[in-house]
Amino acid sequence: MPATSMDQLVSLCKRRGFIFQNADIYGGLQGVYDYGPLGVELKNNLKAAWWRSMVYERDDIEGLDAAILTNQKVLHYSGHEDTFSDPMTDCRKCKGRFRADHIKDGKCPNCGSTDLTEPRPFNLMFKTNIGPVDDGSSFGYLRPETAQAIFTQFKNVVDSTSRKLPFGIAQIGKSFRNEITPRNFIFRVREFEQAELEYFVMPGEDEKWHEIWKEARIKWWEEQGLKREHMNIYTTPKDDLAHYAKACYDIEYQFPHGMEELEGIANRTDYDLGNHTKAQEEMNLTSHCHKNPDSTQKLCIMSDDNKWVVPFVIEPSMGVDRGVLAVMTEAYTEEDLGGGNSRVVLKLKKHLAPIKVAVIPLKKNNEQIMAKCHEIKQNLLKLGIGRVALENTGNIGKAYRRHDEVGTPLCITVDFETIENQPESVTVRDRDTMEQTRVNVADLPNYLRNYFVE
């Protein structure tokens, strides 16, 4: 297992400002977390890496940012209103509530009692009133996934971009699921972020593209620092597939609590576009498509032989919060430095590090040193490499250890030699090797450009 325990990560996250329990001063809100000063940077960097790989580095994918509030009809015709639920069981003794598929040997996981209620459906979607009058006549949902807006905006994207098959639509955003038992820190929560791609292909080519995207996503996670031996590909059995899926691969990762799903890659067939499509007999729709009396559009695309086609969809769907947990798990390292000394270092990939460079004064109250630190920081920010922090604690050893622990790749120390000698120079310390190199201040921009080029 890459990390010793979840406790280590939870402690690090709170101590160093990565992740906090939501509403902690009031006892917290179960299954809801807030990202702190460093956590928001790490999360944004992971999302930026996903967006860059999906949208910027490819010529066949467009982006979308859709609303969270969802029309009830969307989730009715997608099948979520009827199927998006878990069987729930209550323990009459300890009053605990559990998913029925987590009950083993008919015993309560909490207290061991066999006095359990019969399983009953528990809707996972958050329902909300829309409008000024709460009379139940006008309601919607907080979206349980980002995918449905991609499907309902399919025609608008095609019309505005003139895309042809195969092509994709990517989106990153919040989703909400009323989980019965949130658990394992940010692994299973009620408010979370997804990075989803819906990749539209010709019917009959879906199985080929399913394999292509499986391999592409494994490679991407390796580029984020996850070791291949800590991942597993799980093929979902037919009986366990979601209501919309023909087939699904799960990329699993060895989290501190066990091997569990990090990302799903589903073959959704033409289920979604078909169910949201306007009923027209002349369209010769496939078997998955149903006549939809409420839709106003045909969510189809013209093929090369001038026939309307309802595309099949391959969906790589990544949990951003689970991604943050995975890269932190992989990066967390405890090193014995000898002589009774040790250090915790977060060996994040450079592009994911919350702070790219820390500028540290050897003496914090020296006006000349501090002025030079501010000057160097402002010049480095112009490089666009990410966050550059000024670490003004006055203890160089503690500053190094802190930045090791939060994953800062480079620390730049400004000392008396910097301001007294010409040419001006600083000490650059590498996080992983702890090696220190003297670099001229004038050469810093090129030094950092070369360093951060992956």
Short mmCIF file of C-alpha atoms in Angstrom, two decimals:
data_model
loop_
_atom_site.label_atom_id
_atom_site.label_comp_id
_atom_site.label_asym_id
_atom_site.label_seq_id
_atom_site.Cartn_x
_atom_site.Cartn_y
_atom_site.Cartn_z
CA MET A 1 0.00 0.00 0.00
CA PRO A 2 1.48 3.42 -1.00
CA ALA A 3 0.53 5.15 2.29
CA THR A 4 0.61 3.66 5.77
CA SER A 5 -2.88 4.71 6.77
CA MET A 6 -5.75 7.07 6.07
CA ASP A 7 -5.03 8.69 9.44
CA GLN A 8 -1.71 9.98 8.13
CA LEU A 9 -3.36 11.64 5.16
CA VAL A 10 -6.23 13.10 7.18
CA SER A 11 -3.74 14.52 9.70
CA LEU A 12 -1.57 16.01 6.95
CA CYS A 13 -4.58 17.50 5.19
CA LYS A 14 -5.80 19.33 8.27
CA ARG A 15 -2.38 20.29 9.62
CA ARG A 16 -1.14 21.77 6.34
CA GLY A 17 -4.36 23.21 4.98
CA PHE A 18 -5.36 20.76 2.26
CA ILE A 19 -8.83 19.62 3.38
CA PHE A 20 -11.08 20.50 6.33
CA GLN A 21 -14.34 19.05 7.62
CA ASN A 22 -17.20 21.29 6.51
CA ALA A 23 -18.81 23.34 9.34
CA ASP A 24 -16.29 21.90 11.77
CA ILE A 25 -17.09 24.48 14.46
CA TYR A 26 -20.63 23.08 14.60
CA GLY A 27 -19.62 19.44 14.66
CA GLY A 28 -19.31 19.09 10.91
CA LEU A 29 -21.66 18.01 8.14
CA GLN A 30 -21.19 14.32 7.38
CA GLY A 31 -19.94 13.59 3.88
CA VAL A 32 -19.10 17.22 3.08
CA TYR A 33 -15.57 18.68 3.04
CA ASP A 34 -13.93 22.02 2.25
CA TYR A 35 -10.64 22.41 0.39
CA GLY A 36 -8.16 24.66 2.19
CA PRO A 37 -5.45 26.97 0.80
CA LEU A 38 -3.24 24.16 -0.50
CA GLY A 39 -6.04 21.71 -1.26
CA VAL A 40 -7.74 24.05 -3.67
CA GLU A 41 -4.43 24.49 -5.53
CA LEU A 42 -3.86 20.73 -5.78
CA LYS A 43 -7.42 20.11 -6.90
CA ASN A 44 -7.29 22.89 -9.50
CA ASN A 45 -3.97 21.57 -10.81
CA LEU A 46 -5.43 18.08 -11.21
CA LYS A 47 -8.46 19.47 -13.04
CA ALA A 48 -6.21 21.59 -15.25
CA ALA A 49 -4.15 18.52 -16.16
CA TRP A 50 -7.34 16.64 -17.10
CA TRP A 51 -8.70 19.55 -19.14
CA ARG A 52 -5.40 20.04 -20.92
CA SER A 53 -5.20 16.37 -21.89
CA MET A 54 -8.84 16.16 -22.97
CA VAL A 55 -9.50 19.49 -24.66
CA TYR A 56 -6.26 21.32 -25.46
CA GLU A 57 -4.11 18.40 -26.56
CA ARG A 58 -6.80 16.85 -28.77
CA ASP A 59 -8.59 18.13 -31.87
CA ASP A 60 -11.80 16.15 -31.41
CA ILE A 61 -13.16 17.34 -28.03
CA GLU A 62 -15.08 20.46 -27.00
CA GLY A 63 -15.75 21.78 -23.50
CA LEU A 64 -18.95 22.57 -21.61
CA ASP A 65 -19.88 24.09 -18.25
CA ALA A 66 -23.54 23.37 -17.52
CA ALA A 67 -25.87 24.31 -14.67
CA ILE A 68 -26.15 22.26 -11.49
CA LEU A 69 -29.93 22.67 -11.17
CA THR A 70 -31.56 20.07 -13.40
CA ASN A 71 -34.98 19.96 -15.02
CA GLN A 72 -37.02 17.08 -13.60
CA LYS A 73 -37.83 15.81 -17.09
CA VAL A 74 -34.15 15.34 -17.88
CA LEU A 75 -33.70 12.89 -15.01
CA HIS A 76 -37.05 11.25 -15.70
CA TYR A 77 -36.19 10.36 -19.29
CA SER A 78 -32.59 9.46 -18.39
CA GLY A 79 -33.98 6.80 -16.05
CA HIS A 80 -32.52 8.31 -12.89
CA GLU A 81 -35.88 8.94 -11.21
CA ASP A 82 -36.74 5.26 -11.49
CA THR A 83 -33.35 3.64 -10.97
CA PHE A 84 -31.01 5.97 -9.09
CA SER A 85 -31.45 4.48 -5.66
CA ASP A 86 -29.74 2.10 -3.27
CA PRO A 87 -31.43 -0.55 -1.13
CA MET A 88 -31.33 0.65 2.48
CA THR A 89 -31.54 -1.31 5.72
CA ASP A 90 -31.93 0.07 9.26
CA CYS A 91 -30.70 -1.58 12.46
CA ARG A 92 -33.46 -1.43 15.08
CA LYS A 93 -30.93 -1.81 17.91
CA CYS A 94 -28.29 0.85 17.22
CA LYS A 95 -30.43 2.89 14.77
CA GLY A 96 -27.70 2.73 12.15
CA ARG A 97 -28.55 2.89 8.45
CA PHE A 98 -26.64 0.86 5.87
CA ARG A 99 -26.74 -0.15 2.25
CA ALA A 100 -28.24 -3.61 2.02
CA ASP A 101 -25.35 -4.88 -0.10
CA HIS A 102 -22.96 -3.98 2.74
CA ILE A 103 -24.75 -6.28 5.20
CA LYS A 104 -22.91 -9.56 5.66
CA ASP A 105 -24.37 -12.66 7.29
CA GLY A 106 -27.51 -10.71 8.17
CA LYS A 107 -25.69 -8.74 10.88
CA CYS A 108 -25.44 -5.01 11.52
CA PRO A 109 -21.92 -3.80 10.57
CA ASN A 110 -22.00 -1.46 13.57
CA CYS A 111 -23.27 -3.50 16.51
CA GLY A 112 -23.67 -7.05 15.16
CA SER A 113 -27.44 -7.20 15.76
CA THR A 114 -29.61 -9.30 13.44
CA ASP A 115 -32.68 -7.13 14.14
CA LEU A 116 -32.68 -5.38 10.77
CA THR A 117 -35.48 -3.89 8.67
CA GLU A 118 -36.29 -5.21 5.21
CA PRO A 119 -34.32 -3.43 2.46
CA ARG A 120 -36.18 -0.53 0.83
CA PRO A 121 -35.21 1.89 -1.95
CA PHE A 122 -33.42 5.08 -0.93
CA ASN A 123 -33.36 7.79 -3.61
CA LEU A 124 -29.87 9.23 -3.98
CA MET A 125 -30.89 12.49 -5.67
CA PHE A 126 -31.29 15.82 -3.89
CA LYS A 127 -34.68 17.30 -4.76
CA THR A 128 -35.24 21.05 -4.51
CA ASN A 129 -38.10 23.47 -5.00
CA ILE A 130 -37.77 25.92 -7.90
CA GLY A 131 -39.61 29.21 -7.71
CA PRO A 132 -41.17 31.25 -4.91
CA VAL A 133 -43.93 28.85 -3.86
CA ASP A 134 -43.01 25.54 -2.22
CA ASP A 135 -46.14 23.60 -3.14
CA GLY A 136 -44.47 20.62 -4.86
CA SER A 137 -45.65 21.63 -8.32
CA SER A 138 -42.35 23.08 -9.53
CA PHE A 139 -39.24 21.18 -8.54
CA GLY A 140 -35.91 20.05 -9.89
CA TYR A 141 -32.84 18.18 -8.76
CA LEU A 142 -29.24 18.92 -7.96
CA ARG A 143 -27.59 16.93 -10.71
CA PRO A 144 -26.37 13.44 -9.70
CA GLU A 145 -23.89 13.45 -12.59
CA THR A 146 -22.53 15.97 -15.09
CA ALA A 147 -23.32 13.74 -18.08
CA GLN A 148 -26.99 14.56 -18.68
CA ALA A 149 -26.39 18.21 -19.54
CA ILE A 150 -23.87 17.09 -22.16
CA PHE A 151 -26.54 14.93 -23.78
CA THR A 152 -29.25 17.59 -23.67
CA GLN A 153 -26.82 20.16 -25.15
CA PHE A 154 -25.58 17.72 -27.80
CA LYS A 155 -27.41 19.41 -30.70
CA ASN A 156 -26.32 22.91 -29.69
CA VAL A 157 -22.67 21.84 -29.53
CA VAL A 158 -22.88 20.06 -32.90
CA ASP A 159 -24.63 23.00 -34.55
CA SER A 160 -22.18 25.56 -33.19
CA THR A 161 -18.99 23.59 -33.91
CA SER A 162 -19.93 21.49 -36.99
CA ARG A 163 -18.43 18.40 -35.39
CA LYS A 164 -18.47 15.01 -37.10
CA LEU A 165 -18.15 11.58 -35.52
CA PRO A 166 -16.14 10.63 -33.60
CA PHE A 167 -15.92 13.58 -31.22
CA GLY A 168 -16.37 14.34 -27.54
CA ILE A 169 -17.73 16.87 -25.07
CA ALA A 170 -15.87 17.32 -21.77
CA GLN A 171 -17.07 18.86 -18.53
CA ILE A 172 -15.80 19.34 -14.97
CA GLY A 173 -18.27 20.22 -12.24
CA LYS A 174 -20.06 19.49 -8.99
CA SER A 175 -22.50 16.61 -8.58
CA PHE A 176 -24.61 15.61 -5.62
CA ARG A 177 -25.67 12.22 -4.28
CA ASN A 178 -27.45 11.65 -0.99
CA GLU A 179 -25.16 8.81 0.06
CA ILE A 180 -26.53 6.63 2.85
CA THR A 181 -23.14 6.13 4.49
CA PRO A 182 -20.43 8.59 3.42
CA ARG A 183 -17.06 7.17 4.42
CA ASN A 184 -13.31 7.00 4.00
CA PHE A 185 -12.61 10.73 4.12
CA ILE A 186 -13.20 12.32 0.68
CA PHE A 187 -13.59 8.97 -1.10
CA ARG A 188 -17.39 8.77 -0.74
CA VAL A 189 -19.12 12.08 -0.09
CA ARG A 190 -22.43 13.78 -0.79
CA GLU A 191 -21.05 16.77 -2.70
CA PHE A 192 -18.25 15.96 -5.08
CA GLU A 193 -16.66 16.97 -8.35
CA GLN A 194 -16.56 14.96 -11.56
CA ALA A 195 -14.50 15.24 -14.72
CA GLU A 196 -16.50 13.50 -17.42
CA LEU A 197 -16.06 13.00 -21.13
CA GLU A 198 -18.86 11.84 -23.40
CA TYR A 199 -17.21 10.57 -26.57
CA PHE A 200 -19.65 10.02 -29.44
CA VAL A 201 -18.94 7.30 -31.98
CA MET A 202 -20.66 5.46 -34.80
CA PRO A 203 -22.76 2.46 -33.71
CA GLY A 204 -20.64 -0.64 -34.21
CA GLU A 205 -17.41 1.20 -33.37
CA ASP A 206 -18.21 1.52 -29.68
CA GLU A 207 -16.33 -1.56 -28.48
CA LYS A 208 -13.16 -0.44 -30.26
CA TRP A 209 -13.34 3.03 -28.70
CA HIS A 210 -14.11 1.55 -25.29
CA GLU A 211 -10.75 -0.23 -25.37
CA ILE A 212 -8.93 2.85 -26.70
CA TRP A 213 -10.21 5.05 -23.89
CA LYS A 214 -9.41 2.44 -21.24
CA GLU A 215 -5.76 2.43 -22.24
CA ALA A 216 -5.64 6.22 -22.60
CA ARG A 217 -7.00 6.78 -19.11
CA ILE A 218 -4.61 4.31 -17.46
CA LYS A 219 -1.71 6.13 -19.16
CA TRP A 220 -3.02 9.49 -17.95
CA TRP A 221 -3.16 8.35 -14.34
CA GLU A 222 0.40 7.10 -14.62
CA GLU A 223 1.36 10.59 -15.81
CA GLN A 224 -0.19 11.97 -12.63
CA GLY A 225 2.17 9.82 -10.59
CA LEU A 226 0.16 6.67 -9.87
CA LYS A 227 2.19 3.49 -10.22
CA ARG A 228 0.75 0.82 -12.51
CA GLU A 229 1.17 -1.84 -9.83
CA HIS A 230 -1.14 0.13 -7.54
CA MET A 231 -3.94 0.11 -10.13
CA ASN A 232 -6.30 -2.57 -11.30
CA ILE A 233 -8.80 -2.87 -14.18
CA TYR A 234 -12.12 -4.29 -13.05
CA THR A 235 -14.64 -5.41 -15.63
CA THR A 236 -18.13 -4.89 -14.26
CA PRO A 237 -20.29 -8.04 -14.45
CA LYS A 238 -23.40 -7.75 -16.61
CA ASP A 239 -25.69 -8.05 -13.59
CA ASP A 240 -24.02 -5.09 -11.86
CA LEU A 241 -23.99 -2.64 -14.77
CA ALA A 242 -25.76 0.70 -14.48
CA HIS A 243 -29.13 0.94 -16.21
CA TYR A 244 -27.62 2.80 -19.18
CA ALA A 245 -24.47 0.71 -19.73
CA LYS A 246 -23.59 -2.05 -22.16
CA ALA A 247 -20.17 -2.55 -20.57
CA CYS A 248 -17.94 -0.80 -18.05
CA TYR A 249 -14.33 -0.84 -16.91
CA ASP A 250 -13.36 0.52 -13.51
CA ILE A 251 -9.84 1.81 -13.00
CA GLU A 252 -9.28 0.85 -9.38
CA TYR A 253 -6.56 2.22 -7.11
CA GLN A 254 -5.04 0.89 -3.91
CA PHE A 255 -6.35 3.52 -1.51
CA PRO A 256 -5.41 3.27 2.18
CA HIS A 257 -8.79 1.60 2.83
CA GLY A 258 -8.46 -0.87 -0.03
CA MET A 259 -8.63 -1.34 -3.80
CA GLU A 260 -11.59 0.73 -4.99
CA GLU A 261 -12.87 2.60 -8.02
CA LEU A 262 -11.04 5.74 -9.12
CA GLU A 263 -12.57 6.16 -12.56
CA GLY A 264 -15.24 4.41 -14.59
CA ILE A 265 -15.14 4.00 -18.37
CA ALA A 266 -18.61 3.06 -19.54
CA ASN A 267 -20.12 2.15 -22.88
CA ARG A 268 -23.46 3.98 -22.56
CA THR A 269 -24.56 2.95 -26.08
CA ASP A 270 -27.23 5.28 -27.54
CA TYR A 271 -29.33 5.07 -24.38
CA ASP A 272 -29.11 8.71 -23.32
CA LEU A 273 -29.33 10.52 -26.65
CA GLY A 274 -32.09 8.14 -27.69
CA ASN A 275 -34.17 8.74 -24.59
CA HIS A 276 -33.82 12.52 -24.88
CA THR A 277 -34.67 12.56 -28.60
CA LYS A 278 -37.89 13.87 -30.11
CA ALA A 279 -40.11 11.07 -31.41
CA GLN A 280 -40.01 10.98 -35.21
CA GLU A 281 -40.93 7.82 -37.08
CA GLU A 282 -38.85 8.64 -40.15
CA MET A 283 -35.64 8.71 -38.12
CA ASN A 284 -35.47 4.89 -37.86
CA LEU A 285 -34.20 5.09 -34.28
CA THR A 286 -32.40 2.21 -32.61
CA SER A 287 -33.90 -0.14 -30.04
CA HIS A 288 -32.60 1.91 -27.11
CA CYS A 289 -34.50 4.99 -28.24
CA HIS A 290 -37.99 5.65 -26.98
CA LYS A 291 -40.54 8.12 -28.24
CA ASN A 292 -40.10 11.20 -26.07
CA PRO A 293 -43.20 13.43 -26.26
CA ASP A 294 -41.57 16.19 -24.19
CA SER A 295 -38.36 16.65 -26.17
CA THR A 296 -38.27 19.29 -28.90
CA GLN A 297 -35.09 18.13 -30.65
CA LYS A 298 -33.71 15.11 -32.46
CA LEU A 299 -30.36 14.43 -30.81
CA CYS A 300 -28.79 12.84 -33.86
CA ILE A 301 -26.01 13.57 -36.30
CA MET A 302 -25.80 13.17 -40.05
CA SER A 303 -23.50 10.37 -41.17
CA ASP A 304 -21.26 10.47 -44.23
CA ASP A 305 -23.94 8.65 -46.24
CA ASN A 306 -26.55 11.29 -45.32
CA LYS A 307 -28.46 9.24 -42.76
CA TRP A 308 -29.49 10.32 -39.29
CA VAL A 309 -27.51 8.45 -36.66
CA VAL A 310 -27.98 8.30 -32.90
CA PRO A 311 -24.33 7.98 -31.78
CA PHE A 312 -23.09 5.52 -29.21
CA VAL A 313 -21.25 7.06 -26.25
CA ILE A 314 -18.07 6.07 -24.42
CA GLU A 315 -17.81 7.80 -21.05
CA PRO A 316 -14.59 8.09 -19.03
CA SER A 317 -15.83 9.53 -15.71
CA MET A 318 -13.27 10.54 -13.10
CA GLY A 319 -13.97 11.51 -9.51
CA VAL A 320 -11.84 14.60 -8.89
CA ASP A 321 -11.94 14.20 -5.10
CA ARG A 322 -10.93 10.57 -5.39
CA GLY A 323 -8.18 11.69 -7.74
CA VAL A 324 -6.86 14.12 -5.13
CA LEU A 325 -6.91 11.34 -2.53
CA ALA A 326 -5.11 8.96 -4.91
CA VAL A 327 -2.28 11.30 -5.89
CA MET A 328 -1.74 12.27 -2.25
CA THR A 329 -1.71 8.60 -1.24
CA GLU A 330 0.87 7.81 -3.91
CA ALA A 331 3.02 10.83 -3.10
CA TYR A 332 3.06 10.48 0.70
CA THR A 333 6.53 9.34 1.79
CA GLU A 334 8.29 9.02 5.11
CA GLU A 335 12.07 9.03 4.88
CA ASP A 336 14.66 8.11 7.48
CA LEU A 337 17.48 10.64 7.23
CA GLY A 338 19.71 8.86 9.75
CA GLY A 339 20.86 10.02 13.13
CA GLY A 340 17.36 9.82 14.51
CA ASN A 341 16.05 12.30 11.96
CA SER A 342 13.23 11.75 9.51
CA ARG A 343 11.00 13.75 7.23
CA VAL A 344 7.58 13.52 5.57
CA VAL A 345 7.68 14.50 1.92
CA LEU A 346 4.81 14.70 -0.55
CA LYS A 347 6.44 13.65 -3.82
CA LEU A 348 3.77 15.06 -6.11
CA LYS A 349 4.37 15.44 -9.80
CA LYS A 350 5.67 18.95 -10.44
CA HIS A 351 2.60 20.06 -12.39
CA LEU A 352 0.32 19.04 -9.51
CA ALA A 353 2.26 20.65 -6.66
CA PRO A 354 0.14 23.34 -4.91
CA ILE A 355 3.18 25.60 -4.55
CA LYS A 356 5.72 25.40 -7.34
CA VAL A 357 8.46 27.50 -5.73
CA ALA A 358 8.97 28.86 -2.22
CA VAL A 359 11.17 31.93 -1.80
CA ILE A 360 12.70 31.88 1.69
CA PRO A 361 14.71 34.65 3.39
CA LEU A 362 17.58 33.46 5.55
CA LYS A 363 16.77 36.29 7.98
CA LYS A 364 13.18 37.55 7.96
CA ASN A 365 13.71 40.98 9.51
CA ASN A 366 16.50 42.10 7.20
CA GLU A 367 15.07 44.79 4.92
CA GLN A 368 17.50 44.16 2.05
CA ILE A 369 16.93 40.40 2.05
CA MET A 370 13.16 40.83 2.25
CA ALA A 371 13.14 43.35 -0.58
CA LYS A 372 15.12 40.93 -2.77
CA CYS A 373 12.70 38.08 -1.88
CA HIS A 374 9.72 40.15 -3.00
CA GLU A 375 11.51 41.12 -6.21
CA ILE A 376 12.39 37.52 -7.04
CA LYS A 377 8.86 36.33 -6.31
CA GLN A 378 7.26 38.93 -8.57
CA ASN A 379 9.67 38.10 -11.42
CA LEU A 380 9.02 34.36 -11.08
CA LEU A 381 5.25 34.87 -11.15
CA LYS A 382 5.64 36.29 -14.65
CA LEU A 383 6.81 32.84 -15.84
CA GLY A 384 3.29 31.46 -15.39
CA ILE A 385 4.52 28.27 -13.72
CA GLY A 386 1.92 28.44 -10.94
CA ARG A 387 1.90 29.63 -7.34
CA VAL A 388 5.13 31.12 -5.97
CA ALA A 389 5.06 31.56 -2.20
CA LEU A 390 7.10 33.79 0.08
CA GLU A 391 7.92 31.75 3.20
CA ASN A 392 8.72 34.28 5.88
CA THR A 393 9.20 32.20 9.03
CA GLY A 394 12.82 32.95 9.86
CA ASN A 395 13.79 29.31 10.41
CA ILE A 396 15.27 27.85 7.25
CA GLY A 397 15.22 24.24 8.48
CA LYS A 398 11.55 24.34 9.46
CA ALA A 399 10.71 26.07 6.19
CA TYR A 400 12.34 23.27 4.20
CA ARG A 401 10.49 20.61 6.20
CA ARG A 402 7.15 22.36 5.77
CA HIS A 403 7.58 22.61 2.01
CA ASP A 404 8.72 18.99 1.79
CA GLU A 405 5.51 18.05 3.55
CA VAL A 406 3.25 20.02 1.20
CA GLY A 407 5.08 18.93 -1.94
CA THR A 408 6.84 22.14 -3.05
CA PRO A 409 9.40 21.01 -5.68
CA LEU A 410 11.90 23.88 -5.24
CA CYS A 411 12.89 26.23 -2.44
CA ILE A 412 14.93 29.35 -3.20
CA THR A 413 16.88 30.78 -0.29
CA VAL A 414 17.92 34.45 -0.33
CA ASP A 415 20.88 35.03 2.02
CA PHE A 416 23.51 37.65 2.76
CA GLU A 417 25.65 36.45 -0.13
CA THR A 418 22.76 37.29 -2.46
CA ILE A 419 22.75 40.97 -1.54
CA GLU A 420 26.47 41.44 -0.90
CA ASN A 421 28.07 39.79 -3.95
CA GLN A 422 27.87 40.28 -7.69
CA PRO A 423 26.47 38.66 -9.66
CA GLU A 424 23.56 38.07 -7.30
CA SER A 425 22.94 34.40 -6.58
CA VAL A 426 20.59 32.26 -4.51
CA THR A 427 20.48 28.68 -3.22
CA VAL A 428 17.98 26.40 -4.98
CA ARG A 429 17.02 23.27 -3.03
CA ASP A 430 15.37 20.23 -4.66
CA ARG A 431 12.53 18.60 -2.69
CA ASP A 432 13.25 14.99 -3.63
CA THR A 433 17.04 14.91 -3.52
CA MET A 434 17.53 17.75 -0.96
CA GLU A 435 20.50 18.83 -3.10
CA GLN A 436 21.33 22.55 -3.05
CA THR A 437 22.60 24.43 -6.08
CA ARG A 438 23.88 27.99 -6.31
CA VAL A 439 22.16 29.79 -9.20
CA ASN A 440 22.58 33.36 -10.43
CA VAL A 441 19.40 35.38 -9.99
CA ALA A 442 19.54 36.44 -13.64
CA ASP A 443 19.54 32.76 -14.66
CA LEU A 444 16.55 31.76 -12.48
CA PRO A 445 13.88 32.14 -15.20
CA ASN A 446 15.62 29.76 -17.59
CA TYR A 447 16.53 27.41 -14.74
CA LEU A 448 12.88 27.12 -13.72
CA ARG A 449 11.57 26.86 -17.27
CA ASN A 450 13.86 23.90 -17.87
CA TYR A 451 12.96 22.34 -14.53
CA PHE A 452 9.20 22.51 -14.99
CA VAL A 453 9.18 21.22 -18.57
CA GLU A 454 7.95 17.65 -18.05
#
